[in-house]
XYZ file of C-alpha atoms in Angstrom:
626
model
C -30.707 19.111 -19.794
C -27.121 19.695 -18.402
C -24.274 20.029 -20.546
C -22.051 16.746 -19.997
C -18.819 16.089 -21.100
C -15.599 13.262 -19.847
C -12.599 15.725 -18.436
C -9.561 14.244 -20.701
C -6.915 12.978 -17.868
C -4.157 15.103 -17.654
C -0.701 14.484 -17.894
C 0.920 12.452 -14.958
C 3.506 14.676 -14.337
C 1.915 17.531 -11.789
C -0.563 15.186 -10.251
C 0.552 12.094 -9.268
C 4.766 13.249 -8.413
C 5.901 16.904 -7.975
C 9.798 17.005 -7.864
C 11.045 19.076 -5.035
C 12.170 21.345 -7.219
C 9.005 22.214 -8.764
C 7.456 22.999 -5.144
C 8.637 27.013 -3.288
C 9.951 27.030 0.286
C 6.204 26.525 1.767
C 5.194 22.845 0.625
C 6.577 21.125 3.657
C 8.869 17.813 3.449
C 8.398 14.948 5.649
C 12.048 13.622 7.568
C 11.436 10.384 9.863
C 14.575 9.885 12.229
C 15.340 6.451 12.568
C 16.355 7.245 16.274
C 18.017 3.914 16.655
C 17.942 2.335 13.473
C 16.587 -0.897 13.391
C 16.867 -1.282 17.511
C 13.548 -2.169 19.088
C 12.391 -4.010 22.117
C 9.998 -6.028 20.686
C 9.752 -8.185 17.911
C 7.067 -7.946 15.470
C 7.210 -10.860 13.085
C 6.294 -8.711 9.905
C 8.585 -5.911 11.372
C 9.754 -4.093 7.371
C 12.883 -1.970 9.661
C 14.333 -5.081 10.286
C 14.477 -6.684 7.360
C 16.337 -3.529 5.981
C 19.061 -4.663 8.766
C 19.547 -0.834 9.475
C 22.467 -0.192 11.840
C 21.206 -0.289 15.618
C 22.876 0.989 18.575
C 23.532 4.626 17.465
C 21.158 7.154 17.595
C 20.163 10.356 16.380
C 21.546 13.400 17.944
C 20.626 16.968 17.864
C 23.467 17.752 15.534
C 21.364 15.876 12.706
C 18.295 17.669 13.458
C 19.914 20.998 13.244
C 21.719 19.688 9.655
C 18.294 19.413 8.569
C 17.592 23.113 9.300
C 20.019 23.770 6.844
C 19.553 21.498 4.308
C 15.920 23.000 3.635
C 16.241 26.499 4.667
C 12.686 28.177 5.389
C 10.919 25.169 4.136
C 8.449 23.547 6.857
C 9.789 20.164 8.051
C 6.934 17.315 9.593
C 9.529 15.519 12.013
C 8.455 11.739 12.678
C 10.517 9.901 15.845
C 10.479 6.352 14.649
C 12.377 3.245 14.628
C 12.610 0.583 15.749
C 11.421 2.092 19.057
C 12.729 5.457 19.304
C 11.958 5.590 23.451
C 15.054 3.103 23.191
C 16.871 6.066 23.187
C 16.276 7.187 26.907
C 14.975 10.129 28.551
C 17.761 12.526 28.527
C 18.568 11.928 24.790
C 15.255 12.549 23.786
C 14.856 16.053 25.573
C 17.540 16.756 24.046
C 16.170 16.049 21.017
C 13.101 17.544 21.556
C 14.404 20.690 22.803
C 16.126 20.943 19.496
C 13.037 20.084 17.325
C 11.608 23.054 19.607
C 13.964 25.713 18.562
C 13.688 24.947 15.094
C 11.724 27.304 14.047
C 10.371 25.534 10.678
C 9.824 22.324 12.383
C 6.193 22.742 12.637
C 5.189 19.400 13.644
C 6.443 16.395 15.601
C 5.102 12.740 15.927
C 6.256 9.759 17.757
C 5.611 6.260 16.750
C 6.034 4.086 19.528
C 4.922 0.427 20.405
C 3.740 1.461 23.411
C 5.404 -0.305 26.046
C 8.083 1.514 27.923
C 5.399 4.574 27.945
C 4.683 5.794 31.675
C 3.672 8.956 33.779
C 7.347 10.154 33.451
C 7.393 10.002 29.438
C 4.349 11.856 29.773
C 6.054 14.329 31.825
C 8.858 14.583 29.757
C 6.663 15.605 26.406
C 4.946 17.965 27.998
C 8.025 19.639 29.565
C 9.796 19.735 26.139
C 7.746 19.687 23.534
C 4.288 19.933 24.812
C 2.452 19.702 20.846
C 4.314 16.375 20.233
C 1.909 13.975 18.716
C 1.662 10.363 19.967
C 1.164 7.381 17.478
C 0.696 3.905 18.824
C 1.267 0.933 17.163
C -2.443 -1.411 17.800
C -3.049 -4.256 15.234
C -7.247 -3.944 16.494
C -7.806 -6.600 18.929
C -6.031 -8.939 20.980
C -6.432 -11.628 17.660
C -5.480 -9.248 15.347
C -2.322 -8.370 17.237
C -1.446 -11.667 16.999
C 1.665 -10.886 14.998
C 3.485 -8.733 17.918
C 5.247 -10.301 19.915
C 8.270 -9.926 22.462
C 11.406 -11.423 21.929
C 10.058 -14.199 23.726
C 7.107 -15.010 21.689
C 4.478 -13.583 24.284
C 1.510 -11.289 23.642
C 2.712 -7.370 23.740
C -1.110 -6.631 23.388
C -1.452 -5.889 27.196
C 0.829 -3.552 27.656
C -0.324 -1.494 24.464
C -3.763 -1.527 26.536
C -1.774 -0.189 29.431
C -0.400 2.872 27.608
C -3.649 3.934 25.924
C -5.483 3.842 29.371
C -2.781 5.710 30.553
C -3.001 8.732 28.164
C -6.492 8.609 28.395
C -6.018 9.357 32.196
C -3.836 11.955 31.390
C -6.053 13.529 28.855
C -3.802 12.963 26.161
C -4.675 11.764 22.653
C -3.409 9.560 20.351
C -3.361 8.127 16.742
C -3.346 4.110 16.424
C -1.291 2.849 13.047
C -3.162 -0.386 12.501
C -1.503 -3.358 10.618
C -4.430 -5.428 8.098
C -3.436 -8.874 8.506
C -5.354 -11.821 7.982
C -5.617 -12.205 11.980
C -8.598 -8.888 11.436
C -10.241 -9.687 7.786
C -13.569 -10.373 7.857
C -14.240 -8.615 11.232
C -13.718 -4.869 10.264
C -16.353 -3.500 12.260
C -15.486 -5.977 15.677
C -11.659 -4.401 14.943
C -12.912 -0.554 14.544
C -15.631 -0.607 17.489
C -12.426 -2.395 19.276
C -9.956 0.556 18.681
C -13.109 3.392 19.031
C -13.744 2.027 22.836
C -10.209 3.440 23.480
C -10.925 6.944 24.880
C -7.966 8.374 23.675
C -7.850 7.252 20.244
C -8.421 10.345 17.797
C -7.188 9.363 14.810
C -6.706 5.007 12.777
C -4.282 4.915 10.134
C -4.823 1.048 8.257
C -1.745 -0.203 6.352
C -1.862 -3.095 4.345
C 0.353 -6.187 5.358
C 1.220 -6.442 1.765
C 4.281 -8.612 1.760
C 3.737 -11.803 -0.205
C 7.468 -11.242 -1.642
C 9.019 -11.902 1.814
C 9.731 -15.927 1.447
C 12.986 -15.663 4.282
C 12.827 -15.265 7.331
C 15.295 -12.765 9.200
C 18.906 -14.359 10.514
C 18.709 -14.132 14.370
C 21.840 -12.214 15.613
C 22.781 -14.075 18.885
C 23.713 -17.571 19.142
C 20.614 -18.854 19.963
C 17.320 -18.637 18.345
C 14.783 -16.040 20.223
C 11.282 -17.836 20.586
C 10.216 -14.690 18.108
C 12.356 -15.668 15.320
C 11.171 -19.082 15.371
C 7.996 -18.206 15.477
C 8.930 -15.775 11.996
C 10.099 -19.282 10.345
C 7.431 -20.809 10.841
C 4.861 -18.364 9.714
C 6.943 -18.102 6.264
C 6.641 -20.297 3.284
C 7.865 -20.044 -0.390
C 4.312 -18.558 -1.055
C 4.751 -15.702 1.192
C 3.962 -15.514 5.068
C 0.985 -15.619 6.797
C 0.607 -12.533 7.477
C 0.421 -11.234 4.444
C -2.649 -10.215 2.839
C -3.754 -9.310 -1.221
C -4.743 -5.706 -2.550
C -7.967 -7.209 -2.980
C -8.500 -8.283 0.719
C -7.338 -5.100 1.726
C -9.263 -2.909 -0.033
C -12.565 -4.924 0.721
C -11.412 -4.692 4.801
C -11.105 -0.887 3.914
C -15.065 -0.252 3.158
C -16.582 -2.583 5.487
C -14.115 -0.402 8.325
C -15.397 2.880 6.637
C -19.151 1.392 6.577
C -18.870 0.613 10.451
C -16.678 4.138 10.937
C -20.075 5.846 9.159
C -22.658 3.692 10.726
C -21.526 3.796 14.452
C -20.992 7.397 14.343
C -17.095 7.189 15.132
C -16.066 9.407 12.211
C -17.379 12.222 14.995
C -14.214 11.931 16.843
C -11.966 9.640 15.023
C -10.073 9.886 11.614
C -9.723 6.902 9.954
C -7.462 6.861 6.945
C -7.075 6.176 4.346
C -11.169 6.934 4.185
C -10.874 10.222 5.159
C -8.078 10.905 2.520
C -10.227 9.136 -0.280
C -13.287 11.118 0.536
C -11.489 14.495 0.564
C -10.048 13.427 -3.098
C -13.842 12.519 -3.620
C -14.704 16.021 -2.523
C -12.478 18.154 -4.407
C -10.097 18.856 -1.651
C -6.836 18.783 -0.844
C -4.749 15.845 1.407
C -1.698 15.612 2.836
C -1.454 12.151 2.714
C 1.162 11.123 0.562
C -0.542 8.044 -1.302
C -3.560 10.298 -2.824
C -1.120 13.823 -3.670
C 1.835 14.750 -5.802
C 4.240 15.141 -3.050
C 5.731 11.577 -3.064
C 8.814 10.040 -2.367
C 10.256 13.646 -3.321
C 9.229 15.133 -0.485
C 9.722 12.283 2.360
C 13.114 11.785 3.818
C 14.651 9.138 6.435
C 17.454 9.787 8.151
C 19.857 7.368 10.030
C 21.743 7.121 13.411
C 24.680 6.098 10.914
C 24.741 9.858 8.912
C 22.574 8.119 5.861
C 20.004 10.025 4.789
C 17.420 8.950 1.978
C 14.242 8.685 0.533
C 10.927 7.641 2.365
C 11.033 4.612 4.688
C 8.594 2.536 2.867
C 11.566 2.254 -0.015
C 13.611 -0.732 0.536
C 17.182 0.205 1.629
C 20.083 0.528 0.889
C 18.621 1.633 -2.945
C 16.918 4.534 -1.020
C 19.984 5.936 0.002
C 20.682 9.269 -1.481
C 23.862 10.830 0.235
C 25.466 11.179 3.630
C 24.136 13.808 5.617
C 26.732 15.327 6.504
C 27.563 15.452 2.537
C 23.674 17.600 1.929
C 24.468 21.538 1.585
C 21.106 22.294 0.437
C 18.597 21.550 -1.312
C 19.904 21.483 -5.052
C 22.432 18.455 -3.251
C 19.338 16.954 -2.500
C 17.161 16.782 -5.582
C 20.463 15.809 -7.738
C 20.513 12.756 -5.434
C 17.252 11.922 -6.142
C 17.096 12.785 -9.504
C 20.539 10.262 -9.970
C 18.887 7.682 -8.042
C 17.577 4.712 -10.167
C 15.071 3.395 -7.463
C 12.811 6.898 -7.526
C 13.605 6.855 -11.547
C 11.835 3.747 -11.343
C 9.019 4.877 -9.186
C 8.203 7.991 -11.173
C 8.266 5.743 -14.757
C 5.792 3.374 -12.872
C 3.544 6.770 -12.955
C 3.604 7.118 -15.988
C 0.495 4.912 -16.404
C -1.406 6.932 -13.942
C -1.954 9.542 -17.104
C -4.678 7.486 -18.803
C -6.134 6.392 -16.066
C -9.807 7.516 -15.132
C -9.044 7.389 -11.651
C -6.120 9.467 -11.383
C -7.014 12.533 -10.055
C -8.668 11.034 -7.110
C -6.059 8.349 -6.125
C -3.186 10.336 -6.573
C -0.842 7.043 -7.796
C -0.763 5.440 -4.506
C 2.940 4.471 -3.089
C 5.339 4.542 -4.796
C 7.221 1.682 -2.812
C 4.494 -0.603 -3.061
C 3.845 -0.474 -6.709
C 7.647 -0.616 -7.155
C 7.756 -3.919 -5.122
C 4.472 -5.896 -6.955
C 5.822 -4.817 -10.036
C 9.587 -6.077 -9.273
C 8.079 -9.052 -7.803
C 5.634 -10.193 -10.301
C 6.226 -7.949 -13.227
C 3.022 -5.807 -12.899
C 1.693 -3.743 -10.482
C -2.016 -4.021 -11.866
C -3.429 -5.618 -8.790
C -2.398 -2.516 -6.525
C -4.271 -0.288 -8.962
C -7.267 -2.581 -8.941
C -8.065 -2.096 -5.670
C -7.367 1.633 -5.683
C -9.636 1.674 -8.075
C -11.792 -0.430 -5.720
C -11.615 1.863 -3.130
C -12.639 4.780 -4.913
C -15.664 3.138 -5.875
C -16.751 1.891 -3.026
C -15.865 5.370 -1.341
C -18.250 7.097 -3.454
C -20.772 4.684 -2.619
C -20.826 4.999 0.878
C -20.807 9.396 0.761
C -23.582 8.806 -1.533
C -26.074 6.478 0.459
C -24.276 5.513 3.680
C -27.004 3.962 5.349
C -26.666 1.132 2.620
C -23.148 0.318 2.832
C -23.278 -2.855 0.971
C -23.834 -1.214 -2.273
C -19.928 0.019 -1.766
C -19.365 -4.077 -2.515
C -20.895 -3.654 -6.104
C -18.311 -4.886 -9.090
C -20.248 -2.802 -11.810
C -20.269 0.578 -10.592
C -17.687 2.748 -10.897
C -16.506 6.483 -10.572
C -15.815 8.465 -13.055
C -15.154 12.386 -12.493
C -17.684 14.032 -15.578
C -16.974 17.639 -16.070
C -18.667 19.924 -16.436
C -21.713 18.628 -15.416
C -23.947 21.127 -13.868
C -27.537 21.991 -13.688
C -28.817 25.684 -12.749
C -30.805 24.523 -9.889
C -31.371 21.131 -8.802
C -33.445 20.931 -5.978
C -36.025 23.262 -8.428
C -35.409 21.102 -10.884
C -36.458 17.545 -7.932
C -39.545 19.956 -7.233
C -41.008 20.283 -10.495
C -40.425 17.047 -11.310
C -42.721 15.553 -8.707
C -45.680 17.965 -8.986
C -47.515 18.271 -12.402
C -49.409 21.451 -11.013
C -45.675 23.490 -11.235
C -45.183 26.086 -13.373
C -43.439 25.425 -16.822
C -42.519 27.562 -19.124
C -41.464 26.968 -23.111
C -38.055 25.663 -23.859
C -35.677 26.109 -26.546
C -35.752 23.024 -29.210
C -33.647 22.752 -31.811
C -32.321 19.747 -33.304
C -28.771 19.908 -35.769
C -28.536 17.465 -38.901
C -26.685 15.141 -36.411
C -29.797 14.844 -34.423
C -28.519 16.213 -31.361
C -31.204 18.314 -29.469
C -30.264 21.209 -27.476
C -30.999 25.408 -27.491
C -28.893 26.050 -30.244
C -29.340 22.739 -32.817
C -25.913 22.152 -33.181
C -23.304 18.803 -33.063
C -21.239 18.311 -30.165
C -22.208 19.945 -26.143
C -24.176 22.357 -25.373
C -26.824 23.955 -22.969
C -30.289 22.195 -23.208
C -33.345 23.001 -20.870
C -34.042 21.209 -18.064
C -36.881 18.885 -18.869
C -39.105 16.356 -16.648
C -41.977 14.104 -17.886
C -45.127 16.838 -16.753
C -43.468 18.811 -19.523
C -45.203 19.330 -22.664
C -42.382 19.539 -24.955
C -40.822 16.907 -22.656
C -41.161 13.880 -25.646
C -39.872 16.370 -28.202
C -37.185 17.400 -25.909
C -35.677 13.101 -25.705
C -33.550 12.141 -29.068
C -35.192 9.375 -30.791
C -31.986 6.818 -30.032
C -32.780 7.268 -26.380
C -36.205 7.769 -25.669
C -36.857 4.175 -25.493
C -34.608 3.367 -22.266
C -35.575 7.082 -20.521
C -39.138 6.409 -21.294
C -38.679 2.846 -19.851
C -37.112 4.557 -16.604
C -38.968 7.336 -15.768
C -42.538 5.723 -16.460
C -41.958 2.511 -14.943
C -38.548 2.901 -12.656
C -40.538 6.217 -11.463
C -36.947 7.664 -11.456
C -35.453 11.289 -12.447
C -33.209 11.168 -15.452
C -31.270 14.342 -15.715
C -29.236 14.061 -18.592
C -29.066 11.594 -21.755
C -27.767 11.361 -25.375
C -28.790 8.846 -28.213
C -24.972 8.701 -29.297
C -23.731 10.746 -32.511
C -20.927 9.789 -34.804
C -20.321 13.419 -36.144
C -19.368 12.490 -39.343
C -17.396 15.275 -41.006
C -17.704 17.930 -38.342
C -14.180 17.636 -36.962
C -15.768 17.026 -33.026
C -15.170 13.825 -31.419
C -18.058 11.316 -31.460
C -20.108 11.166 -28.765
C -21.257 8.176 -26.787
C -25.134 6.712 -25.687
C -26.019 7.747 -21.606
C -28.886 8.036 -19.683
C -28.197 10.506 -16.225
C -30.360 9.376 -13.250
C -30.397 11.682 -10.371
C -31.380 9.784 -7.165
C -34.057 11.950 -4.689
C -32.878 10.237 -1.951
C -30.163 8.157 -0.300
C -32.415 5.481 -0.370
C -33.220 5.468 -3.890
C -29.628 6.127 -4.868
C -29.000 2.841 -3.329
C -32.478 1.144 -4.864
C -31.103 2.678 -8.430
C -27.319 1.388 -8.499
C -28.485 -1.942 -7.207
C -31.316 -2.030 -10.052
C -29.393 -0.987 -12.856
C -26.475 -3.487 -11.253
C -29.144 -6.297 -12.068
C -30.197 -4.961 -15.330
C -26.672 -4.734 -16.626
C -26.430 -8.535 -15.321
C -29.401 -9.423 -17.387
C -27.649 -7.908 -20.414
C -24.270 -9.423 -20.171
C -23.388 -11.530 -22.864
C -26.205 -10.085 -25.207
C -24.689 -6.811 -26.330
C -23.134 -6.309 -29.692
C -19.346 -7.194 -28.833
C -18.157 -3.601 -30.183
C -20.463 -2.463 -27.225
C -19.356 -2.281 -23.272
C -22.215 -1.093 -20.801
C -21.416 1.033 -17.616
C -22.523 1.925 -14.523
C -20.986 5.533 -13.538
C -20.803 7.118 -10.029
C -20.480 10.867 -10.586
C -21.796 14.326 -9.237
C -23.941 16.721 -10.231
C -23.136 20.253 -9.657
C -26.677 22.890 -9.077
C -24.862 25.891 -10.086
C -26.943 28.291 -7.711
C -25.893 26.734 -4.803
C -22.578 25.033 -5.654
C -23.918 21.790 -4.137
C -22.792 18.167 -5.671
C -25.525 16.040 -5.729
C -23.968 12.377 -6.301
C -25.557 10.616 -9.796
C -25.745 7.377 -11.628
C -25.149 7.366 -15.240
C -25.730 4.619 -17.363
C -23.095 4.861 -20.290
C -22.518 2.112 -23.532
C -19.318 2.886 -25.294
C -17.106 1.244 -27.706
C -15.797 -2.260 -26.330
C -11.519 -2.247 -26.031
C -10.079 -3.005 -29.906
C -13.452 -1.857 -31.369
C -14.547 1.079 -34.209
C -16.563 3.455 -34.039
C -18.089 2.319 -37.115
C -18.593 -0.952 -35.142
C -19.786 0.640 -32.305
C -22.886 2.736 -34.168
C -23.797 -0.223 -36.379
C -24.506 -2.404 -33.010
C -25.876 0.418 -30.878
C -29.647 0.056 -32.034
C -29.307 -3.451 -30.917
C -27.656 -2.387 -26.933
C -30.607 0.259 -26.503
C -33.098 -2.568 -27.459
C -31.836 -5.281 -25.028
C -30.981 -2.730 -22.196
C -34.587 -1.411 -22.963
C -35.536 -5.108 -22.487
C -33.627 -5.824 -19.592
C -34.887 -2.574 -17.880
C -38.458 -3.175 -18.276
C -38.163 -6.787 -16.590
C -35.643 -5.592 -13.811
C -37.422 -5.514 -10.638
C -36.405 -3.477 -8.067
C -34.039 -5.023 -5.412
C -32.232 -4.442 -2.254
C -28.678 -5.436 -3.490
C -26.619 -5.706 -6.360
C -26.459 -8.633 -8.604
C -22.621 -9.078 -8.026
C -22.890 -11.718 -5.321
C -24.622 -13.697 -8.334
C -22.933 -12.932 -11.164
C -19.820 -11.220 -11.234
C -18.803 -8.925 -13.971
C -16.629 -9.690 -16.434
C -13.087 -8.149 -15.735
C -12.728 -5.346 -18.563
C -9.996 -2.818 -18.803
C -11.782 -0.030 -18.304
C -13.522 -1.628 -14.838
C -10.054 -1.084 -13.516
């Protein structure tokens, strides 16, 4: 069987935030240009730019976009126009503006964020005579309910116009990218809200944010005499508990996979991204992102920049403790990363990283943002619940690449990913083959068993290679340690499924290795199956709660498989008991006889089922389920 072993997380500081300094002249940094501050022609009532009361008014000019050319040299700049509403600034100023971005030669790409409204044939004509690559962004909060939230000044609906300007570039064969608000006015209806935003021929690419702003108990000071309809509407919407709009990590992240389930299921993943799915699934994959919340390159490499000269870290922080210099004040870069490395708010972010080294999840979520962690944590002391439903995602991610047909497996409380490296096996699909026909070919294996009783080809303590065995074998009994044979025996005879991998658990007493800890490897044939599997040993691991030794915790593991001769990862289930938080591993091997027996037990009498037992009984909340 394969050699297994758990990849030790490494050290937070390469993986989760990169200084600038530490990246050469080709990682690109991200500038947004405030074009006129805070200035917008519509009111959203969770709008975060105005409750920074940035200066409006003034605008970016193409002397600050050609400061930036020499603030960062040869390094690639991602421009975003933003606000407020950055066509506020009029047609002239922004050819101008994009005819500067144009002869920038490291300005590589361009987006505009805009609500939508003031866009016509003539905008349309202006992009394409200036800077015909420019990407489009519009604002769309799904529906016409869950737009609910965007309003004019004078409390009405802005949802038909956005309609207007999306038909509109789909005339003109122009695409777009929709940023997507989750608010309460869209959970519980992900897949009405996707199919929604996928009719829209245009649409190419959803970006979901999270409306997480339960710290926001004011509402903002109107700046006329009188009251706008919009404003009152804000008050009333806001409570000393938060405002409506606001939603939990927990909501969010639930929203999240039922969107992703629908995204999979209706085939719009064929011409739609939808983040941040696609960013999770890359991380899931092995493969790089260049979204910010699942790489190194965090706060230190986004920049805003304000019609007023300021120029600071990424929009998301709250201002004015973003603020890192004037930019007029930035000769290069080394000006630049001594701001940031003076500036207490991204000190603050990077120590809140910090826990992101011991955490299993790590190299998959990246750390998430910065500015949100920093603001649960200021707020309530802890940023836990953020990482909870990171941690969420990823699971349910991993589900749904695994068996997407089944999506509500991705809902399951006991399953959770784990990255296990290396864990390889020289040929897989041989390996599914064989198993399923006795009349295969098999040849002798090397046995050997070390004084510890692990069994593998050389009989020593601690990982290493063992044969591939399956149950037509007929060294396959002699090949199973005695610790483990009950539960593998129990699963492959009356489960009728393929274990892969498994270990009776071995203490290693005066070898100097680290112990090692009781799994059974199940290696689904199907996406079916893997669903039919996680969602049986879901139930059996609900059977056995609250009869395991108390030293003991039981797991359910999502992880891959590697077949080494094709490079393919085939996704697994492992089923893993290891020492219980404050326990021995004295403790742990004196009760383990005792978890094999019950989960044994529990396995025998699980039947199989179409869902997981969560919905019945939830798991206990344990520190390493996080």
């Amino acid at each position: 069987m394969p050699r297994t072993l758990t990849n030790p997380t490494t050290i937070a500081g390469t993986q989760v935030w990169r200084p600038l300094e530490d990246t050469d002249q080709t990682a690109a940094v991200s500038v947004v240009l405030k074009l006129r501050g805070e200035t917008c022609d519509i009111d959203c009532l969770y709008c975060f730019e105005k409750r920074k009361l940035a200066p409006g008014g003034a605008q970016i000019t193409p002397q600050h976009i050609r400061r930036l050319g020499h603030i960062f040299g040869q390094r690639p700049l991602a421009i975003e126009l933003h606000g407020g509403e950055p066509l506020t600034v009029g047609k002239q100023a922004m050819a101008d503006l994009l005819d500067e971005l144009a002869a920038q030669t490291t300005v590589h790409r361009v987006h505009l964020q805009t609500n939508g409204l003031r866009l016509d044939g003539e905008w349309l004509d202006l992009f394409d005579a200036h800077y015909p690559t420019l990407h489009i962004g519009i604002s769309l909060d799904g529906d016409e309910q869950g737009n609910s939230w965007r309003v004019g000044y004078d409390g009405t609906a802005i949802y038909p116009h956005i309609v207007k300007a999306l038909n509109l570039l789909a005339e003109r064969k122009r695409t777009c990218g929709i940023v997507t608000v989750v608010t309460p006015a869209v959970l519980g209806r992900a897949a009405e809200v996707i199919d929604h935003i996928a009719a829209f021929d245009a649409v190419r690419a959803v970006h979901l944010l999270p409306a997480f702003d339960t710290t926001v108990t004011r509402p903002l000071k109107s700046t006329g005499r009188r009251t706008s309809p919009s404003r009152r509407l804000q008050a009333e919407a806001i409570s000393v508990d938060g405002p409506a709009w606001a939603i939990t990590p927990a909501q969010y992240a639930e929203f999240i996979l039922d969107a992703t389930a629908r995204w999979i299921g209706a085939g719009h993943f064929r011409r739609i991204k939808l983040d941040p799915a696609v960013a999770t699934i890359r991380r899931l994959k092995g493969l790089d992102t260049s979204h910010c919340h699942f790489s190194a390159h965090k706060c230190s490499h986004v920049f805003t920049a304000y019609p007023d000269g300021r120029f600071g870290s990424c929009d998301e922080l709250p201002w004015p403790q973003a603020h890192l210099l004037p930019l007029t004040a930035a000769r290069g870069e080394t000006d630049i990363t001594d701001a940031q490395h003076a500036n207490r708010l991204l000190t603050s972010g990077r120590h809140l990283m910090t826990k992101c080294a011991s955490c299993p999840y790590q190299a998959i979520c990246g750390g998430g943002c910065t500015a949100t962690r920093w603001r649960m944590a200021k707020a309530t002391g802890s940023d836990d619940a953020y990482c909870d439903h990171r941690a969420r995602l990823i699971d349910g991610m991993a589900h749904l690449l695994a068996a997407p047909d089944h999506p509500s497996g991705a809902h399951c409380l006991r399953a959770h990913w784990r990255a296990t490296t290396p864990n390889v096996m020289d040929n897989v699909h041989a390996f599914l083959a064989r198993w399923d026909d006795p009349t295969a070919l098999r040849a002798p294996v090397r046995l050997r068993r070390s004084k510890h009783g692990n069994i593998n080809a050389v009989g020593l303590p601690g990982p290493h290679p063992a044969d591939d065995l399956d149950p037509h074998h007929p060294q396959w009994r002699n090949g199973i340690e005695d610790g483990v044979w009950p539960l593998v025996d129990t699963i492959t005879s009356s489960w009728k499924a393929v274990t892969y991998d498994s270990c009776q658990g071995h203490a290693h007493a005066g070898t100097g290795l680290a112990p090692s800890t009781f799994r059974v490897g199940l290696l689904p044939r199907t996406r079916t199956e893997y669903a039919a599997l996680a969602a049986r040993l879901c139930h059996a691991l609900a059977a056995a709660d609250g009869y395991l030794p108390s030293a003991i915790t039981a797991h359910l593991v999502r992880t891959e498989l590697t077949s080494a001769c094709t490079g393919r990862r085939h996704p697994v289930l492992n089923l893993t008991l290891t020492p219980a938080p404050g326990s021995t591993w004295a403790e742990y091997f004196t009760g383990l006889d005792q978890a094999v027996r019950t989960l044994t037990h529990v396995a025998r009498h699980s039947p199989a089922v179409t869902g997981c037992a969560c919905a019945l009984r939830p798991p206990r909340p344990t520190r390493e389920a996080r």
